[in-house]
CSV table of C-alpha atoms in Angstrom, one decimal:
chain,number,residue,atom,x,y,z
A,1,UNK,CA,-39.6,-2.3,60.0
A,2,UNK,CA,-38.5,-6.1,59.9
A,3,UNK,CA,-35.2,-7.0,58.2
A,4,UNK,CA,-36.5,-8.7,55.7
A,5,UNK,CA,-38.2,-5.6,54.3
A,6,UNK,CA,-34.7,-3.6,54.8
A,7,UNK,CA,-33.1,-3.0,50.7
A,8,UNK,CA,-29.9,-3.5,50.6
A,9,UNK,CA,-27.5,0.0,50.4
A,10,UNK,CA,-26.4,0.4,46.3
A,11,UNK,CA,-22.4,0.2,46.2
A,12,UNK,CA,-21.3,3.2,43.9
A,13,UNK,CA,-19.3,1.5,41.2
A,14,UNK,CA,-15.9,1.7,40.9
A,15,UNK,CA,-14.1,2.2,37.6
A,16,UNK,CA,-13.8,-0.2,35.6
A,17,UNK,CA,-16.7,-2.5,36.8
A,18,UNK,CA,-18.7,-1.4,33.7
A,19,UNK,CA,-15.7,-3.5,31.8
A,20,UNK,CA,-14.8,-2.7,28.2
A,21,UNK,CA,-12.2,0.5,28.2
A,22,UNK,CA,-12.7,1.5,31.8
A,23,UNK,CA,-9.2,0.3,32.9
A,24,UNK,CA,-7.6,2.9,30.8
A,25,UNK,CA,-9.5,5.9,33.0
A,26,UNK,CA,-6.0,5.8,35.5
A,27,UNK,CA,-2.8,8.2,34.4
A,28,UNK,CA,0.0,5.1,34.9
A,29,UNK,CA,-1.7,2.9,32.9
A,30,UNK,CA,-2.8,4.7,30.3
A,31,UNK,CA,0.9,5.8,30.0
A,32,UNK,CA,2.0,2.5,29.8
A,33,UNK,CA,-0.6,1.3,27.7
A,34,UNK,CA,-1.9,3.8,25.4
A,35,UNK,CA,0.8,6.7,25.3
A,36,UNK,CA,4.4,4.9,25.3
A,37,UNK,CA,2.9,2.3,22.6
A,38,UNK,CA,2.0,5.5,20.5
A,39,UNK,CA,4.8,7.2,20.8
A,40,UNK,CA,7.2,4.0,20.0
A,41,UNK,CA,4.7,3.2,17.2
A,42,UNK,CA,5.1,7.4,16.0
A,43,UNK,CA,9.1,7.1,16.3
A,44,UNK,CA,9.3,3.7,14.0
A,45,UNK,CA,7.0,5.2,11.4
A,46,UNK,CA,8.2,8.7,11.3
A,47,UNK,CA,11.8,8.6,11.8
A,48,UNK,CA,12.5,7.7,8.7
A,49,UNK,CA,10.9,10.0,7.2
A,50,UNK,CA,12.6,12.8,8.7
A,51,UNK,CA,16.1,11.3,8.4
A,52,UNK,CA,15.1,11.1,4.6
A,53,UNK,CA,14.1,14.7,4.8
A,54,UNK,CA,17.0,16.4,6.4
A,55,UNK,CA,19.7,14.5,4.7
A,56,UNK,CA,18.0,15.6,1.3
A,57,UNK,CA,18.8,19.1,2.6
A,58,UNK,CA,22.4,18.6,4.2
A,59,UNK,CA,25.6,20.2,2.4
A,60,UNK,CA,27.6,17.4,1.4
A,61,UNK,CA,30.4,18.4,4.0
A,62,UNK,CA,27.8,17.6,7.0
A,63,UNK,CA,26.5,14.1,5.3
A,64,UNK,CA,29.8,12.6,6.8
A,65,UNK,CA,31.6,14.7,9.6
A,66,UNK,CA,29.7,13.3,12.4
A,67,UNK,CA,32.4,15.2,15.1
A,68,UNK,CA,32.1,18.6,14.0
A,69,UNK,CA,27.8,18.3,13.3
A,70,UNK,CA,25.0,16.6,14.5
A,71,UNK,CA,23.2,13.6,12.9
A,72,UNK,CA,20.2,14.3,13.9
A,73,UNK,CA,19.9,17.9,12.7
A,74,UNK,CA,20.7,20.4,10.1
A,75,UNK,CA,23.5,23.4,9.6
A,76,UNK,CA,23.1,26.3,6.7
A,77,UNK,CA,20.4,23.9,5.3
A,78,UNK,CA,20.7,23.4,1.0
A,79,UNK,CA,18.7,22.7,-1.9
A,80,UNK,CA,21.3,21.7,-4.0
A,81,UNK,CA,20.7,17.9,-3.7
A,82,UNK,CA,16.7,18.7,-4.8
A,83,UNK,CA,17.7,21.2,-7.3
A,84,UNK,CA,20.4,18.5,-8.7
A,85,UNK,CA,17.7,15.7,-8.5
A,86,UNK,CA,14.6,17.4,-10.6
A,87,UNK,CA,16.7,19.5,-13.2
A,88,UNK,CA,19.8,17.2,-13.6
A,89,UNK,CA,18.4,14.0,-14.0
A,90,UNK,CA,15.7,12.0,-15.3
A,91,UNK,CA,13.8,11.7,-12.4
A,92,UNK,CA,11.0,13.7,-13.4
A,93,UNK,CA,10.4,11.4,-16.2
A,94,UNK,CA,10.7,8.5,-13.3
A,95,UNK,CA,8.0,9.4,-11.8
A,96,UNK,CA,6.0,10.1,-14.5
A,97,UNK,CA,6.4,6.8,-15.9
A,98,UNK,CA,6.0,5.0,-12.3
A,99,UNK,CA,2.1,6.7,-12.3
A,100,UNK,CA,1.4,5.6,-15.7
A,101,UNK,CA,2.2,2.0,-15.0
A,102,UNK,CA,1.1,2.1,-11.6
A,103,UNK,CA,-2.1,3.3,-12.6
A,104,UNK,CA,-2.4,1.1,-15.9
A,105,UNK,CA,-1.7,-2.1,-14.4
A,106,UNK,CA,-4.1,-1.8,-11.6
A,107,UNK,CA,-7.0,-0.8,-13.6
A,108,UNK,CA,-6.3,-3.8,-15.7
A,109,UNK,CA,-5.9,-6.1,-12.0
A,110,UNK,CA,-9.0,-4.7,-10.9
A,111,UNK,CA,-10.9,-5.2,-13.5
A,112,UNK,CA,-9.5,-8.8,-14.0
A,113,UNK,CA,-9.8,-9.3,-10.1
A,114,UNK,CA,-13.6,-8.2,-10.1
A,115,UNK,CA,-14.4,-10.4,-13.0
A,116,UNK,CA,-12.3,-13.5,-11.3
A,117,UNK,CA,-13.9,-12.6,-7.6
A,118,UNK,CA,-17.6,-12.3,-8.6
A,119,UNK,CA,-17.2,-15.6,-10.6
A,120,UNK,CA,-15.7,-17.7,-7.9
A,121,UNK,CA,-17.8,-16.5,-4.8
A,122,UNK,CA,-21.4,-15.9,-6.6
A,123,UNK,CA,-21.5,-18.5,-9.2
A,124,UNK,CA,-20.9,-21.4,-6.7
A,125,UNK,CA,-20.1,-23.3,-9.6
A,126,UNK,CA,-17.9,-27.0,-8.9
A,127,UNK,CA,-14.3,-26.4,-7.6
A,128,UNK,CA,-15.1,-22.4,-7.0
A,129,UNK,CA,-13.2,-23.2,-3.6
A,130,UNK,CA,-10.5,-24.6,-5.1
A,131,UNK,CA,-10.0,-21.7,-7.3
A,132,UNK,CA,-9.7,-19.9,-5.0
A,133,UNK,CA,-7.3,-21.3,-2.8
A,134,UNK,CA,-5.0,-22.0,-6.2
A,135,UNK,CA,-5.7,-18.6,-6.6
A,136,UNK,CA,-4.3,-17.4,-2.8
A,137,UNK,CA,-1.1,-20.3,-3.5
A,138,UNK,CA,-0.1,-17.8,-6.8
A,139,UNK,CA,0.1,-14.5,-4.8
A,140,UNK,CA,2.8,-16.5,-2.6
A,141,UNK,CA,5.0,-16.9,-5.3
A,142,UNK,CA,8.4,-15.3,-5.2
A,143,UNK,CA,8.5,-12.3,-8.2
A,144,UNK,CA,12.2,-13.7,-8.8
A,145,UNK,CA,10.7,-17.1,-9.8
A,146,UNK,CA,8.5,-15.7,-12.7
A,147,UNK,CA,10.2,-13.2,-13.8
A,148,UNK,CA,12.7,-15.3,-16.2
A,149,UNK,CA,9.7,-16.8,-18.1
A,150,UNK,CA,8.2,-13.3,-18.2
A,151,UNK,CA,11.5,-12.0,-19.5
A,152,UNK,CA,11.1,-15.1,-22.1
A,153,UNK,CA,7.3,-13.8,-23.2
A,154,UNK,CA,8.4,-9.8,-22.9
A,155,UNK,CA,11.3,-10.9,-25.4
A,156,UNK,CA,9.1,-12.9,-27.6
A,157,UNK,CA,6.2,-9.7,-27.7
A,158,UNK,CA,9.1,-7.3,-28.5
A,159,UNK,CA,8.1,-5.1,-25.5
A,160,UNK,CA,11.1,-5.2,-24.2
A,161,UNK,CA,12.5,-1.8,-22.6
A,162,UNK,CA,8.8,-0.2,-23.1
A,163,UNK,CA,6.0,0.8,-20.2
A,164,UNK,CA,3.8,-2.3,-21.5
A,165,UNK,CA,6.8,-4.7,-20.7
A,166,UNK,CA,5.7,-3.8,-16.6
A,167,UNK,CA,2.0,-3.7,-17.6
A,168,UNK,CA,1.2,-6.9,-18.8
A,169,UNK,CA,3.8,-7.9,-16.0
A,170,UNK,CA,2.4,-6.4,-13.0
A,171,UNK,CA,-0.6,-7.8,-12.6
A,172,UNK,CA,0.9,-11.8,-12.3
A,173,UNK,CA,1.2,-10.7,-8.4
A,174,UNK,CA,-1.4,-7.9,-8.7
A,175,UNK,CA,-4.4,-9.8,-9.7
A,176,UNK,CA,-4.2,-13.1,-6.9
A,177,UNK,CA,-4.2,-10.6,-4.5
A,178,UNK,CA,-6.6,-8.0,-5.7
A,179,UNK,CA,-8.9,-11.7,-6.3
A,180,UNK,CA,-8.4,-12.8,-2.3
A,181,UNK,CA,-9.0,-9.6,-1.3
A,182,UNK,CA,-12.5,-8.8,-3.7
A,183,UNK,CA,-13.6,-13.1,-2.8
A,184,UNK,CA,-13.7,-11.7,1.3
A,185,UNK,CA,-15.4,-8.5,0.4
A,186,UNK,CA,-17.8,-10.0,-2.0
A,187,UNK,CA,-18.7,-13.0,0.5
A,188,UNK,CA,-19.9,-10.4,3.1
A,189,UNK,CA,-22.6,-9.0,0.7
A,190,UNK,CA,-25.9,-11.1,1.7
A,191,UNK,CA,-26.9,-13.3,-1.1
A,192,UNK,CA,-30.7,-12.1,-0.8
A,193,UNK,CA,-29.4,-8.8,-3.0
A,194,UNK,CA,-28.7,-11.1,-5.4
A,195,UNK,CA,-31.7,-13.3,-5.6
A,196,UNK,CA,-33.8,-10.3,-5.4
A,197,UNK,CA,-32.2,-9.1,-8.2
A,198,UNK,CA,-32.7,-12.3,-10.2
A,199,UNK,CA,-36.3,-12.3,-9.8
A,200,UNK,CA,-36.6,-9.2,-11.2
A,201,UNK,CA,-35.1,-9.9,-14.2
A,202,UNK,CA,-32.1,-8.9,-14.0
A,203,UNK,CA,-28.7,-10.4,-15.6
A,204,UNK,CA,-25.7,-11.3,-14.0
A,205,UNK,CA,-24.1,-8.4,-15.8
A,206,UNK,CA,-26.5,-6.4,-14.3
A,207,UNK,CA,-26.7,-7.9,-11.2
A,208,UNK,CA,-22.3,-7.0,-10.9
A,209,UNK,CA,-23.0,-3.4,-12.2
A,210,UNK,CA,-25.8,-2.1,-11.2
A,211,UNK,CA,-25.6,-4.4,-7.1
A,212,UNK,CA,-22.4,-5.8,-6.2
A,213,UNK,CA,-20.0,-3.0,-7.4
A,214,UNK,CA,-21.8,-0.1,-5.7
A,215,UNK,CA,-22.0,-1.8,-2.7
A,216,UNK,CA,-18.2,-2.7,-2.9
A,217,UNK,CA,-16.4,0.4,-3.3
A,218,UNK,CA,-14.6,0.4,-0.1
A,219,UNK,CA,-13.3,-3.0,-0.9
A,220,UNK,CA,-12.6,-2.0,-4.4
A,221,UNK,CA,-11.0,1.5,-2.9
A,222,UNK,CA,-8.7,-1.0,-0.8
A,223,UNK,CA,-7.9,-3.4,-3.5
A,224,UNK,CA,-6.7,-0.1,-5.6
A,225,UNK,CA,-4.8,1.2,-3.0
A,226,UNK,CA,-2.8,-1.8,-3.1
A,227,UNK,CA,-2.5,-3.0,-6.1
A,228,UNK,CA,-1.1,0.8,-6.8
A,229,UNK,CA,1.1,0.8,-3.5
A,230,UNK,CA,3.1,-2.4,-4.7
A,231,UNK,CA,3.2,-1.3,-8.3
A,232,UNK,CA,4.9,1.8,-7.6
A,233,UNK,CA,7.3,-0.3,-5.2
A,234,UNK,CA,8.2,-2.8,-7.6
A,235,UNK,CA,11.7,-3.2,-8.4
A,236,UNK,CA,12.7,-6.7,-9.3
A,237,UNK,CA,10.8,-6.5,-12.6
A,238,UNK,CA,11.4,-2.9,-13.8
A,239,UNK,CA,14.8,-3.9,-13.5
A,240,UNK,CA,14.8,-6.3,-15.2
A,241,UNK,CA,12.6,-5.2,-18.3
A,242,UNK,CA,13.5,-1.7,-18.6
A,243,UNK,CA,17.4,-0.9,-19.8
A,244,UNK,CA,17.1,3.1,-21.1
A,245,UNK,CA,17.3,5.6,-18.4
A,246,UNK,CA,14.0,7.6,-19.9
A,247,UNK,CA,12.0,4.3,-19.5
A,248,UNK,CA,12.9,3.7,-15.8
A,249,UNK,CA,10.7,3.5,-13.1
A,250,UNK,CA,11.3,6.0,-9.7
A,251,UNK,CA,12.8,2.7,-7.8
A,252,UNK,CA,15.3,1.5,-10.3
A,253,UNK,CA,15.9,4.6,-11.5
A,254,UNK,CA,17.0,6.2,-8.4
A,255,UNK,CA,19.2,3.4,-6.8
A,256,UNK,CA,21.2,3.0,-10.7
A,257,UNK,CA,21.6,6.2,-12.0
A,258,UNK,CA,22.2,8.1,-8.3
A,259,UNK,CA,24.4,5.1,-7.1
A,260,UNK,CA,28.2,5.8,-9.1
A,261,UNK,CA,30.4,2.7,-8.5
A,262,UNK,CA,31.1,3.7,-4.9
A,263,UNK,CA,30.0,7.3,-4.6
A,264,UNK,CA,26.8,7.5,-3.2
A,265,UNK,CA,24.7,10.5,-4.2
A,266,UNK,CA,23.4,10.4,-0.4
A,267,UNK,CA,21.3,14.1,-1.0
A,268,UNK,CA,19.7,13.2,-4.1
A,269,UNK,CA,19.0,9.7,-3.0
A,270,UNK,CA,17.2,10.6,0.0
A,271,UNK,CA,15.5,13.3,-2.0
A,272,UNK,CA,14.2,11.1,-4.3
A,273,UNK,CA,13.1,8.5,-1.9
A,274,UNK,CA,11.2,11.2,0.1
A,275,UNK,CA,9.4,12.7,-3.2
A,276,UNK,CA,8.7,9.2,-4.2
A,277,UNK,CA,6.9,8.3,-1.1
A,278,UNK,CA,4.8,11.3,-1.3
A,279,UNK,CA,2.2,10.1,-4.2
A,280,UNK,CA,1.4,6.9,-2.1
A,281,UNK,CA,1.0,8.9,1.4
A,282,UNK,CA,-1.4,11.1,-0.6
A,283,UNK,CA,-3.6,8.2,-1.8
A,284,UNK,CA,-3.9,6.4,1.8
A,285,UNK,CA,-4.6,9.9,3.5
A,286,UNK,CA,-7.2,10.8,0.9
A,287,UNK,CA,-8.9,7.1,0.8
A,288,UNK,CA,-8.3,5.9,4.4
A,289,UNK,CA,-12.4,6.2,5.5
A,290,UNK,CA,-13.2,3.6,2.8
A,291,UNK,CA,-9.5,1.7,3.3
A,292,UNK,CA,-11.2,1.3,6.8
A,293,UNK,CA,-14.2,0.4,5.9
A,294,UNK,CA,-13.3,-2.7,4.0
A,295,UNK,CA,-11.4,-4.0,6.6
A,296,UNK,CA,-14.2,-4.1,8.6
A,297,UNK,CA,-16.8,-5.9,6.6
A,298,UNK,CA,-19.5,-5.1,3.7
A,299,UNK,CA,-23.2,-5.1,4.0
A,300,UNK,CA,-25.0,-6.5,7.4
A,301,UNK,CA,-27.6,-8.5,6.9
């Protein structure tokens, strides 16, 4: 046989040559680029919730004598601090009146963000981009700008001191971003739905019913999740607009009435932080496939 008509012998690949992920297939560097970037990332997001959850069970005489007990760990735990915090103060009322303006004021940003999204992205009408970018320049304004003219209007109303004072308040940073975030999302959706739609008859009404909303509920899911995570956050106006102690929000309410001059109620505040957190962490761990989902784009056409 000539050697022209001799094959070549096949080199067995190595990993790796089929690219992508195949560097990661050796121990060291998957230890130094998949496992100590996890556990760092696990440390910064956990740790404070487990330094929030053994100080809320600490005796007070362990809270400060560092020589004689650990930090990091817990003696003859206690439930005095939680006992203290849900029976002998207002925080159950706290909370509840966090959910209800949490949950009021992003229905109304949603609903105001959906109308405001569809009619700058799917109208095309003159300026739409504009809109939107004035739009994206309101959600970067500072809360402790507006909040003395919305103190003005909240005065003016007489809904001062009440829930609606943070409802009608929440959504001037809730609906620019729910808006941004609803303009991406409802860009991704192919226009042909649409146009289908319209030569069937139906109405634009319809058309945002009955097409674009369906197909948007991950992006709606996200916007939600949002809106409702910096609602129950929000401080700067709850403090401002709410005075009695039945009326306060979970944030203001904890840091004021747990906070004495200079004793710090170090139990019952990190109690109350750590039951306050809990409503939010049940949201994103219950929504997090369609939280996902948004972020990675709509309809392909």
């Amino acid at each position: 046989m000539s050697a022209s008509t001799q094959t070549a012998p096949v080199r067995e690949p190595l990993v790796g040559d089929e690219g992508g992920m195949g560097y990661l297939e050796r121990l060291p560097r998957r230890l130094v680029t998949v496992y100590l970037p996890l556990l760092v990332f696990l440390f910064v997001l956990l740790f404070p919730f487990y330094w929030m959850a053994i100080t809320s069970i600490k005796p007070n005489a362990q809270l400060t004598d560092y020589h004689n007990y650990s930090p990091f760990w817990v003696v003859d735990p206690t439930l005095d601090h939680i006992r203290y915090l849900l029976f002998e103060t207002s925080y159950p009322g706290w909370l509840v009146n966090t959910m209800v303006v949490a949950v009021a004021a992003t229905f109304v940003s949603l609903v105001t963000s959906v109308f405001a999204a569809y009619a700058i992205e799917r109208l095309r009408f003159t300026g739409s981009r504009f809109v939107g970018l004035a739009i994206f320049l309101a959600y970067l304004v500072p809360p402790s700008i507006l909040f003395i003219p919305l103190a003005l209007m909240v005065f003016n109303f007489g809904i001062y001191d009440s829930k609606l004072a943070l409802i009608f308040t929440y959504p001037t940073f809730l609906v620019p971003f729910c808006t941004w975030l609803l303009m991406g999302y409802f860009r991704s959706i192919p226009y042909e739905l649409e146009e289908c739609a319209l030569i069937d008859g139906a109405s634009r009404w319809q058309i945002l019913v009955k097409v674009l909303l369906p197909l948007s509920v991950p992006g709606l899911i996200s916007a939600g999740i949002f809106a409702f995570t910096l609602s129950w956050n929000e401080f700067i106006y709850a403090l401002t607009f709410i005075a009695s102690s039945e009326n306060k929000t979970v944030p203001v309410g904890v840091l004021t009435e747990l906070v004495r001059s200079d004793v710090y109620e170090w139990g019952s505040l990190m109690a109350g932080a750590l039951i306050g957190s809990l409503p939010v962490v049940i949201l994103y761990s219950f929504f997090v496939e369609h939280y996902v989902s948004s972020m990675t784009g709509a309809v392909k056409e």
